[in-house]
């Protein structure tokens, strides 16, 4: 090898010197790891763009699009509830959609007496009417129905157990939805089954578990004892899995049109896409602030390298150290001519519009008008609200049936007289108009 070839070999060497006594194989080359060369205050591998979104960094399971879609397809209610809770806490769009649906109706109600015989003592009817009104007033109907509606919207179902206190008061104990199910109806009411494994799985300490069992109504205590003995009778629909059929007079359930699917669960995959798009948009904006200082190492008159790789790396790192406190400045050191081509559209309008398209897809999936939350127009907004009202009609009917269940003890003589609770179709948008119509109808009557 002549002197020129030796010089070129020295300058182009990208690895350290090797021991010629060893058999040379490619695997034993001490390659220079360019991924560890400094780029500003970061290494090159840290600067690689990974578009995962912020939500997935917080909860990789709930923010995984494939997991959400699989849970919906498999009717995995427990996973869907966990995903819904996560997005309700972390995503403003999802939270507001849920609150909008749960609080759309005002849950105004009225109690109507029906007298079937003229010989009925009016005073007795008035007393019972007053007692029924007192029970409903003490129950705080609006607050309870608003809470139950939120559970149905977020979790797909609400399970509860009625606990009578006295003639004018009743309490409700909410049951954990993941340990409840309703597969059929009894006398037009959902039959609720409770899984007694709840106490063993949620309360590992024996003393605490026994205290919790005693806090539940006696029916649960009896079912838990039978479950532990393995004696759940067939007539209570018990089985080895721990399911125990509760008394339909006290246990009740609300759901989303017969299914326990959270109302806006289909929106979540689009929210995940939106989070990723926003993360990418932020990185693109940050990238626009970065400046690169390029230093090209010189060649001699023969086109050979003056510095070897180690010297070039030292020159590069020295420049990085000098500029390490500079904001948004990186250093590029190269032997070759470098030209950076921008593949993105230079128009900022295009970037904003693409992000807006992703955001619009979220509201399109929810079936709710975006203008309700972002006041940038009012096209067909009134019809959209009407559509939202109709989508919750089934839930309103379930609530009405439950309220009549509360006052059933006052209807012991249905042939003579009875009382019926009705929920009005008043929403936060139409209650003034309906109030005026009701007043006009009453005056006309």
Short mmCIF file of C-alpha atoms in Angstrom, two decimals:
data_model
loop_
_atom_site.label_atom_id
_atom_site.label_comp_id
_atom_site.label_asym_id
_atom_site.label_seq_id
_atom_site.Cartn_x
_atom_site.Cartn_y
_atom_site.Cartn_z
CA UNK A 1 0.00 0.00 0.00
CA UNK A 2 1.53 3.33 -1.05
CA UNK A 3 1.66 6.40 1.14
CA UNK A 4 -1.46 7.98 -0.38
CA UNK A 5 -3.48 4.82 0.09
CA UNK A 6 -2.28 4.52 3.68
CA UNK A 7 -3.29 8.11 4.36
CA UNK A 8 -6.74 7.57 2.85
CA UNK A 9 -7.15 4.38 4.83
CA UNK A 10 -6.33 6.22 8.05
CA UNK A 11 -8.73 9.05 7.36
CA UNK A 12 -11.66 6.88 6.30
CA UNK A 13 -11.38 4.40 9.15
CA UNK A 14 -14.71 4.35 11.03
CA UNK A 15 -13.62 1.80 13.65
CA UNK A 16 -10.81 1.45 16.12
CA UNK A 17 -7.67 -0.52 15.27
CA UNK A 18 -8.16 -4.26 15.38
CA UNK A 19 -5.79 -6.99 16.50
CA UNK A 20 -4.48 -8.61 13.32
CA UNK A 21 -3.65 -11.78 15.27
CA UNK A 22 -7.36 -12.50 15.63
CA UNK A 23 -9.49 -13.92 12.89
CA UNK A 24 -11.41 -10.99 11.46
CA UNK A 25 -15.20 -11.20 11.35
CA UNK A 26 -17.73 -8.40 10.81
CA UNK A 27 -19.25 -9.07 14.24
CA UNK A 28 -15.97 -8.11 15.96
CA UNK A 29 -15.80 -4.66 14.41
CA UNK A 30 -15.82 -1.90 16.98
CA UNK A 31 -18.31 0.25 15.10
CA UNK A 32 -18.70 3.87 16.02
CA UNK A 33 -22.21 4.32 17.43
CA UNK A 34 -23.42 7.45 15.69
CA UNK A 35 -26.69 7.26 17.64
CA UNK A 36 -24.73 8.33 20.73
CA UNK A 37 -23.25 11.44 19.14
CA UNK A 38 -24.54 14.54 20.86
CA UNK A 39 -27.28 16.58 19.26
CA UNK A 40 -27.60 19.70 21.37
CA UNK A 41 -28.25 18.54 24.92
CA UNK A 42 -29.71 15.21 23.74
CA UNK A 43 -28.33 12.12 22.08
CA UNK A 44 -29.52 11.32 18.60
CA UNK A 45 -31.75 8.43 19.74
CA UNK A 46 -33.59 10.73 22.15
CA UNK A 47 -34.37 13.11 19.31
CA UNK A 48 -36.27 10.48 17.29
CA UNK A 49 -39.93 11.37 16.86
CA UNK A 50 -42.23 8.88 18.57
CA UNK A 51 -45.85 9.85 18.04
CA UNK A 52 -47.58 8.06 20.91
CA UNK A 53 -49.60 10.89 22.47
CA UNK A 54 -49.73 12.02 26.08
CA UNK A 55 -52.67 9.82 27.10
CA UNK A 56 -50.85 6.57 26.34
CA UNK A 57 -47.90 7.69 28.45
CA UNK A 58 -50.25 7.99 31.42
CA UNK A 59 -52.26 4.78 30.89
CA UNK A 60 -51.03 2.50 28.13
CA UNK A 61 -54.04 0.17 28.39
CA UNK A 62 -56.98 2.59 28.51
CA UNK A 63 -55.43 4.83 25.84
CA UNK A 64 -54.71 1.96 23.46
CA UNK A 65 -57.06 2.15 20.47
CA UNK A 66 -56.94 -1.57 19.72
CA UNK A 67 -57.81 -2.42 23.34
CA UNK A 68 -60.82 -0.10 23.29
CA UNK A 69 -62.13 -1.45 19.98
CA UNK A 70 -61.70 -5.05 21.14
CA UNK A 71 -63.56 -4.32 24.40
CA UNK A 72 -66.48 -2.83 22.45
CA UNK A 73 -66.59 -5.75 20.04
CA UNK A 74 -66.44 -8.37 22.84
CA UNK A 75 -68.94 -6.58 25.13
CA UNK A 76 -66.24 -6.35 27.79
CA UNK A 77 -68.19 -4.07 30.11
CA UNK A 78 -65.55 -3.92 32.84
CA UNK A 79 -62.83 -2.72 30.45
CA UNK A 80 -65.18 -0.24 28.82
CA UNK A 81 -66.04 1.25 32.24
CA UNK A 82 -62.36 1.60 33.12
CA UNK A 83 -61.64 3.29 29.79
CA UNK A 84 -64.63 5.60 30.19
CA UNK A 85 -63.57 6.62 33.70
CA UNK A 86 -60.03 7.33 32.52
CA UNK A 87 -61.14 9.59 29.67
CA UNK A 88 -63.76 11.29 31.86
CA UNK A 89 -60.95 12.34 34.20
CA UNK A 90 -58.35 13.24 31.59
CA UNK A 91 -60.19 14.47 28.49
CA UNK A 92 -62.25 17.63 28.50
CA UNK A 93 -64.25 16.75 25.37
CA UNK A 94 -65.35 13.37 26.74
CA UNK A 95 -66.12 14.80 30.17
CA UNK A 96 -68.27 17.53 28.72
CA UNK A 97 -70.13 15.14 26.43
CA UNK A 98 -71.02 12.97 29.43
CA UNK A 99 -72.12 15.92 31.55
CA UNK A 100 -74.14 17.33 28.68
CA UNK A 101 -76.10 14.08 28.20
CA UNK A 102 -76.59 13.39 31.93
CA UNK A 103 -77.79 16.93 32.69
CA UNK A 104 -79.78 17.55 29.51
CA UNK A 105 -83.12 16.77 31.17
CA UNK A 106 -84.24 18.70 34.25
CA UNK A 107 -86.06 15.66 35.69
CA UNK A 108 -89.12 17.71 36.58
CA UNK A 109 -91.90 15.50 37.88
CA UNK A 110 -95.51 15.59 38.92
CA UNK A 111 -97.73 13.27 40.96
CA UNK A 112 -101.25 12.63 39.69
CA UNK A 113 -104.05 10.95 41.73
CA UNK A 114 -106.50 8.69 39.92
CA UNK A 115 -109.84 8.14 41.72
CA UNK A 116 -111.89 5.26 40.33
CA UNK A 117 -114.90 5.33 42.67
CA UNK A 118 -117.05 8.25 43.77
CA UNK A 119 -117.54 6.74 47.24
CA UNK A 120 -113.86 7.07 48.15
CA UNK A 121 -113.15 9.18 51.20
CA UNK A 122 -111.46 12.29 49.80
CA UNK A 123 -109.70 13.02 53.07
CA UNK A 124 -108.04 9.60 52.97
CA UNK A 125 -106.91 10.20 49.40
CA UNK A 126 -105.48 13.58 50.36
CA UNK A 127 -103.56 12.06 53.26
CA UNK A 128 -102.05 9.39 51.04
CA UNK A 129 -101.37 11.98 48.36
CA UNK A 130 -99.53 14.13 50.90
CA UNK A 131 -97.50 11.14 52.14
CA UNK A 132 -96.49 10.21 48.59
CA UNK A 133 -95.45 13.79 47.89
CA UNK A 134 -93.45 13.88 51.11
CA UNK A 135 -91.61 10.68 50.18
CA UNK A 136 -90.67 12.03 46.76
CA UNK A 137 -89.63 15.40 48.18
CA UNK A 138 -87.50 13.77 50.88
CA UNK A 139 -85.98 11.48 48.28
CA UNK A 140 -84.67 14.49 46.32
CA UNK A 141 -85.67 13.10 42.94
CA UNK A 142 -83.72 15.51 40.75
CA UNK A 143 -80.39 14.96 42.49
CA UNK A 144 -80.73 11.17 42.45
CA UNK A 145 -81.81 10.92 38.81
CA UNK A 146 -78.99 13.24 37.74
CA UNK A 147 -76.47 11.02 39.54
CA UNK A 148 -77.99 7.84 38.08
CA UNK A 149 -77.99 9.34 34.58
CA UNK A 150 -74.29 10.13 34.90
CA UNK A 151 -73.58 6.54 35.90
CA UNK A 152 -75.50 5.23 32.88
CA UNK A 153 -73.69 7.62 30.55
CA UNK A 154 -70.24 6.79 31.96
CA UNK A 155 -70.62 3.11 32.88
CA UNK A 156 -73.55 1.98 30.75
CA UNK A 157 -75.61 0.93 33.79
CA UNK A 158 -76.66 1.86 37.29
CA UNK A 159 -77.52 -0.79 39.89
CA UNK A 160 -79.20 0.05 43.17
CA UNK A 161 -81.09 -1.39 46.11
CA UNK A 162 -84.05 0.31 47.77
CA UNK A 163 -83.96 0.43 51.58
CA UNK A 164 -87.23 1.69 53.18
CA UNK A 165 -86.69 3.78 56.32
CA UNK A 166 -90.25 4.80 57.19
CA UNK A 167 -93.48 5.75 55.44
CA UNK A 168 -92.03 8.99 54.07
CA UNK A 169 -88.36 8.18 53.61
CA UNK A 170 -86.36 5.71 51.56
CA UNK A 171 -82.62 5.25 51.01
CA UNK A 172 -80.77 3.88 48.00
CA UNK A 173 -77.61 1.81 48.18
CA UNK A 174 -75.64 1.86 44.96
CA UNK A 175 -74.25 -1.52 43.94
CA UNK A 176 -70.92 -2.03 42.12
CA UNK A 177 -71.77 -2.43 38.43
CA UNK A 178 -68.90 -4.84 37.76
CA UNK A 179 -70.47 -7.34 40.18
CA UNK A 180 -74.04 -6.99 38.94
CA UNK A 181 -75.92 -8.23 35.91
CA UNK A 182 -79.47 -8.26 34.58
CA UNK A 183 -80.38 -10.96 32.09
CA UNK A 184 -84.21 -10.92 32.20
CA UNK A 185 -87.18 -9.09 33.69
CA UNK A 186 -89.68 -9.89 36.45
CA UNK A 187 -93.07 -8.17 36.20
CA UNK A 188 -91.60 -5.70 33.73
CA UNK A 189 -88.65 -4.83 36.00
CA UNK A 190 -85.01 -5.82 35.49
CA UNK A 191 -84.04 -8.85 37.57
CA UNK A 192 -80.76 -7.99 39.29
CA UNK A 193 -78.18 -10.63 40.17
CA UNK A 194 -75.32 -9.80 42.53
CA UNK A 195 -72.03 -11.66 42.62
CA UNK A 196 -71.11 -12.49 46.22
CA UNK A 197 -67.45 -12.78 45.23
CA UNK A 198 -67.42 -8.99 45.57
CA UNK A 199 -66.79 -9.19 49.31
CA UNK A 200 -63.90 -11.67 49.00
CA UNK A 201 -62.19 -9.86 46.13
CA UNK A 202 -62.59 -6.27 47.33
CA UNK A 203 -61.93 -6.79 51.05
CA UNK A 204 -58.99 -9.08 51.74
CA UNK A 205 -58.95 -8.44 55.48
CA UNK A 206 -61.42 -10.79 57.22
CA UNK A 207 -62.50 -8.29 59.87
CA UNK A 208 -63.12 -5.55 57.36
CA UNK A 209 -64.94 -7.96 55.05
CA UNK A 210 -67.37 -9.02 57.78
CA UNK A 211 -68.05 -5.37 58.63
CA UNK A 212 -68.83 -4.60 55.01
CA UNK A 213 -71.16 -7.60 54.72
CA UNK A 214 -73.11 -6.38 57.76
CA UNK A 215 -73.42 -2.91 56.21
CA UNK A 216 -75.39 -4.40 53.31
CA UNK A 217 -79.09 -5.34 53.62
CA UNK A 218 -79.98 -8.72 55.15
CA UNK A 219 -80.62 -10.26 51.75
CA UNK A 220 -76.94 -9.81 50.88
CA UNK A 221 -75.84 -11.27 54.18
CA UNK A 222 -77.96 -14.37 53.59
CA UNK A 223 -76.67 -14.73 50.04
CA UNK A 224 -73.04 -14.40 51.17
CA UNK A 225 -73.48 -17.12 53.81
CA UNK A 226 -74.99 -19.45 51.23
CA UNK A 227 -72.16 -18.61 48.82
CA UNK A 228 -69.47 -19.46 51.37
CA UNK A 229 -71.22 -22.73 52.20
CA UNK A 230 -71.65 -23.56 48.52
CA UNK A 231 -75.41 -23.84 49.06
CA UNK A 232 -76.83 -21.26 46.68
CA UNK A 233 -80.25 -22.78 45.84
CA UNK A 234 -81.41 -23.14 42.27
CA UNK A 235 -84.55 -21.09 42.86
CA UNK A 236 -82.40 -18.03 43.57
CA UNK A 237 -80.50 -18.55 40.32
CA UNK A 238 -77.33 -19.14 42.30
CA UNK A 239 -74.34 -20.91 40.80
CA UNK A 240 -70.73 -21.67 41.62
CA UNK A 241 -69.63 -18.33 40.21
CA UNK A 242 -71.35 -16.60 43.13
CA UNK A 243 -74.38 -15.03 41.39
CA UNK A 244 -77.37 -14.48 43.62
CA UNK A 245 -80.78 -13.24 42.44
CA UNK A 246 -82.01 -10.24 44.48
CA UNK A 247 -85.60 -9.42 45.32
CA UNK A 248 -87.04 -7.42 42.42
CA UNK A 249 -89.13 -5.40 44.87
CA UNK A 250 -85.96 -3.73 46.13
CA UNK A 251 -83.23 -4.24 43.52
CA UNK A 252 -83.38 -2.17 40.34
CA UNK A 253 -81.25 -1.24 37.36
CA UNK A 254 -80.98 1.42 34.67
CA UNK A 255 -79.12 0.90 31.42
CA UNK A 256 -78.55 2.25 27.94
CA UNK A 257 -81.48 0.91 25.88
CA UNK A 258 -81.08 -2.63 27.20
CA UNK A 259 -77.27 -2.71 26.96
CA UNK A 260 -74.60 -1.82 29.48
CA UNK A 261 -72.40 0.06 27.04
CA UNK A 262 -71.22 3.58 28.02
CA UNK A 263 -73.10 6.07 25.89
CA UNK A 264 -70.04 7.68 24.24
CA UNK A 265 -67.61 4.76 24.27
CA UNK A 266 -67.46 4.78 20.45
CA UNK A 267 -66.03 8.31 20.60
CA UNK A 268 -62.93 7.27 22.51
CA UNK A 269 -60.97 5.78 19.55
CA UNK A 270 -61.34 9.15 17.82
CA UNK A 271 -60.16 10.92 20.97
CA UNK A 272 -57.05 8.75 20.92
CA UNK A 273 -56.43 9.77 17.31
CA UNK A 274 -56.95 13.42 18.28
CA UNK A 275 -54.45 13.13 21.13
CA UNK A 276 -51.84 11.68 18.79
CA UNK A 277 -52.53 14.36 16.19
CA UNK A 278 -52.17 17.11 18.80
CA UNK A 279 -48.93 15.58 20.03
CA UNK A 280 -47.59 15.48 16.48
CA UNK A 281 -48.73 19.07 15.90
CA UNK A 282 -46.91 20.26 19.02
CA UNK A 283 -43.73 18.52 17.90
CA UNK A 284 -44.03 20.08 14.46
CA UNK A 285 -44.39 23.54 16.03
CA UNK A 286 -41.39 22.89 18.29
CA UNK A 287 -39.41 21.73 15.28
CA UNK A 288 -40.00 25.05 13.57
CA UNK A 289 -38.12 26.78 16.41
CA UNK A 290 -34.99 24.65 16.07
CA UNK A 291 -31.91 26.13 14.38
CA UNK A 292 -29.06 23.98 13.13
CA UNK A 293 -25.50 25.23 12.94
CA UNK A 294 -23.62 23.25 10.31
CA UNK A 295 -19.84 22.96 10.28
CA UNK A 296 -18.27 21.27 7.28
CA UNK A 297 -14.82 19.80 7.85
CA UNK A 298 -12.29 20.72 5.15
CA UNK A 299 -10.61 18.37 2.69
CA UNK A 300 -7.09 18.65 1.30
CA UNK A 301 -6.30 19.44 -2.34
CA UNK A 302 -6.56 15.76 -3.21
CA UNK A 303 -10.06 15.52 -1.72
CA UNK A 304 -8.89 13.46 1.27
CA UNK A 305 -9.99 14.02 4.84
CA UNK A 306 -7.76 16.20 6.97
CA UNK A 307 -9.24 14.99 10.27
CA UNK A 308 -9.94 11.41 11.24
CA UNK A 309 -13.26 10.33 12.79
CA UNK A 310 -12.13 10.78 16.40
CA UNK A 311 -10.90 14.30 15.72
CA UNK A 312 -14.12 15.14 13.90
CA UNK A 313 -16.15 13.88 16.83
CA UNK A 314 -14.10 16.02 19.23
CA UNK A 315 -14.64 19.10 17.08
CA UNK A 316 -18.37 18.38 16.96
CA UNK A 317 -18.70 17.83 20.72
CA UNK A 318 -16.68 20.97 21.44
CA UNK A 319 -19.13 23.00 19.39
CA UNK A 320 -22.03 21.34 21.20
CA UNK A 321 -20.52 22.20 24.58
CA UNK A 322 -20.09 25.82 23.54
CA UNK A 323 -23.77 26.08 22.52
CA UNK A 324 -25.31 23.85 25.16
CA UNK A 325 -27.12 26.73 26.88
CA UNK A 326 -28.50 28.10 23.64
CA UNK A 327 -32.23 27.43 23.27
CA UNK A 328 -33.35 25.58 20.15
CA UNK A 329 -29.86 25.37 18.61
CA UNK A 330 -28.29 22.10 17.45
CA UNK A 331 -24.97 21.38 15.79
CA UNK A 332 -24.35 19.36 12.63
CA UNK A 333 -20.82 18.29 11.69
CA UNK A 334 -20.22 16.63 8.36
CA UNK A 335 -17.63 15.95 5.66
CA UNK A 336 -20.24 16.14 2.93
CA UNK A 337 -22.48 18.82 1.52
CA UNK A 338 -25.79 18.74 3.36
CA UNK A 339 -29.09 20.11 2.19
CA UNK A 340 -32.27 19.89 4.26
CA UNK A 341 -35.55 19.60 2.37
CA UNK A 342 -38.82 20.42 4.15
CA UNK A 343 -41.50 17.90 3.16
CA UNK A 344 -44.26 19.69 5.08
CA UNK A 345 -46.55 22.35 3.70
CA UNK A 346 -45.24 25.77 4.67
CA UNK A 347 -48.78 27.07 5.08
CA UNK A 348 -49.88 27.16 8.73
CA UNK A 349 -53.52 27.09 7.59
CA UNK A 350 -53.11 23.55 6.25
CA UNK A 351 -51.76 22.27 9.58
CA UNK A 352 -54.57 23.85 11.55
CA UNK A 353 -57.22 22.53 9.16
CA UNK A 354 -55.89 18.97 9.37
CA UNK A 355 -56.09 19.10 13.18
CA UNK A 356 -59.61 20.54 12.98
CA UNK A 357 -60.67 17.61 10.78
CA UNK A 358 -59.55 15.14 13.43
CA UNK A 359 -61.42 17.10 16.11
CA UNK A 360 -64.58 17.23 14.01
CA UNK A 361 -64.48 13.45 13.65
CA UNK A 362 -64.82 13.17 17.44
CA UNK A 363 -68.12 15.04 17.48
CA UNK A 364 -69.31 13.22 14.37
CA UNK A 365 -68.77 9.92 16.16
CA UNK A 366 -70.66 11.16 19.24
CA UNK A 367 -73.65 12.30 17.18
CA UNK A 368 -73.58 15.60 19.08
CA UNK A 369 -73.25 18.98 17.45
CA UNK A 370 -69.82 20.52 17.91
CA UNK A 371 -71.43 23.97 18.03
CA UNK A 372 -72.88 23.10 21.44
CA UNK A 373 -69.38 23.28 22.92
CA UNK A 374 -67.58 25.62 20.53
CA UNK A 375 -69.69 28.62 19.57
CA UNK A 376 -68.48 29.06 15.99
CA UNK A 377 -71.88 28.68 14.35
CA UNK A 378 -75.48 27.60 14.90
CA UNK A 379 -76.44 25.74 11.74
CA UNK A 380 -79.18 23.17 12.50
CA UNK A 381 -78.27 23.36 16.19
CA UNK A 382 -81.87 23.20 17.37
CA UNK A 383 -82.54 19.98 15.44
CA UNK A 384 -79.38 18.45 16.85
CA UNK A 385 -80.58 19.16 20.40
CA UNK A 386 -83.93 17.54 19.58
CA UNK A 387 -82.08 14.45 18.42
CA UNK A 388 -80.09 14.35 21.65
CA UNK A 389 -83.31 14.59 23.66
CA UNK A 390 -84.87 11.67 21.82
CA UNK A 391 -81.79 9.49 22.36
CA UNK A 392 -82.34 9.68 26.13
CA UNK A 393 -86.10 9.04 26.07
CA UNK A 394 -85.68 5.36 26.98
CA UNK A 395 -83.67 6.26 30.07
CA UNK A 396 -86.34 8.78 31.08
CA UNK A 397 -88.97 6.05 30.90
CA UNK A 398 -86.85 3.80 33.13
CA UNK A 399 -86.58 6.60 35.68
CA UNK A 400 -90.34 7.10 35.59
CA UNK A 401 -90.95 3.39 36.22
CA UNK A 402 -88.55 3.50 39.18
CA UNK A 403 -90.31 6.48 40.77
CA UNK A 404 -93.59 4.63 40.56
CA UNK A 405 -91.85 1.71 42.27
CA UNK A 406 -91.02 4.04 45.16
CA UNK A 407 -94.65 4.94 45.78
CA UNK A 408 -96.18 1.50 45.16
CA UNK A 409 -97.00 1.13 48.87
CA UNK A 410 -99.45 4.03 48.47
CA UNK A 411 -101.31 2.15 45.74
CA UNK A 412 -102.63 -0.68 47.88
CA UNK A 413 -106.19 -0.05 46.70
CA UNK A 414 -105.73 0.43 42.94
CA UNK A 415 -109.41 -0.33 42.26
CA UNK A 416 -110.44 2.68 44.33
CA UNK A 417 -107.59 5.12 43.81
CA UNK A 418 -103.91 5.18 42.87
CA UNK A 419 -101.10 7.62 42.24
CA UNK A 420 -98.79 7.90 39.28
CA UNK A 421 -95.51 9.77 38.89
CA UNK A 422 -94.76 11.35 35.52
CA UNK A 423 -91.48 12.87 34.36
CA UNK A 424 -91.89 15.89 32.13
CA UNK A 425 -89.95 16.23 28.89
CA UNK A 426 -88.37 19.46 30.08
CA UNK A 427 -84.73 20.04 29.25
CA UNK A 428 -82.38 22.89 29.99
CA UNK A 429 -83.17 24.21 26.51
CA UNK A 430 -86.96 23.88 26.27
CA UNK A 431 -88.31 24.22 29.82
CA UNK A 432 -89.32 27.87 29.40
CA UNK A 433 -91.24 27.12 26.21
CA UNK A 434 -92.95 24.06 27.72
CA UNK A 435 -93.81 25.93 30.92
CA UNK A 436 -95.60 28.55 28.86
CA UNK A 437 -97.47 25.84 26.93
CA UNK A 438 -98.51 24.08 30.14
CA UNK A 439 -99.74 27.35 31.57
CA UNK A 440 -101.73 28.14 28.45
CA UNK A 441 -103.30 24.67 28.44
CA UNK A 442 -104.27 24.98 32.11
CA UNK A 443 -105.82 28.39 31.50
CA UNK A 444 -107.70 27.09 28.48
CA UNK A 445 -109.03 24.14 30.48
#
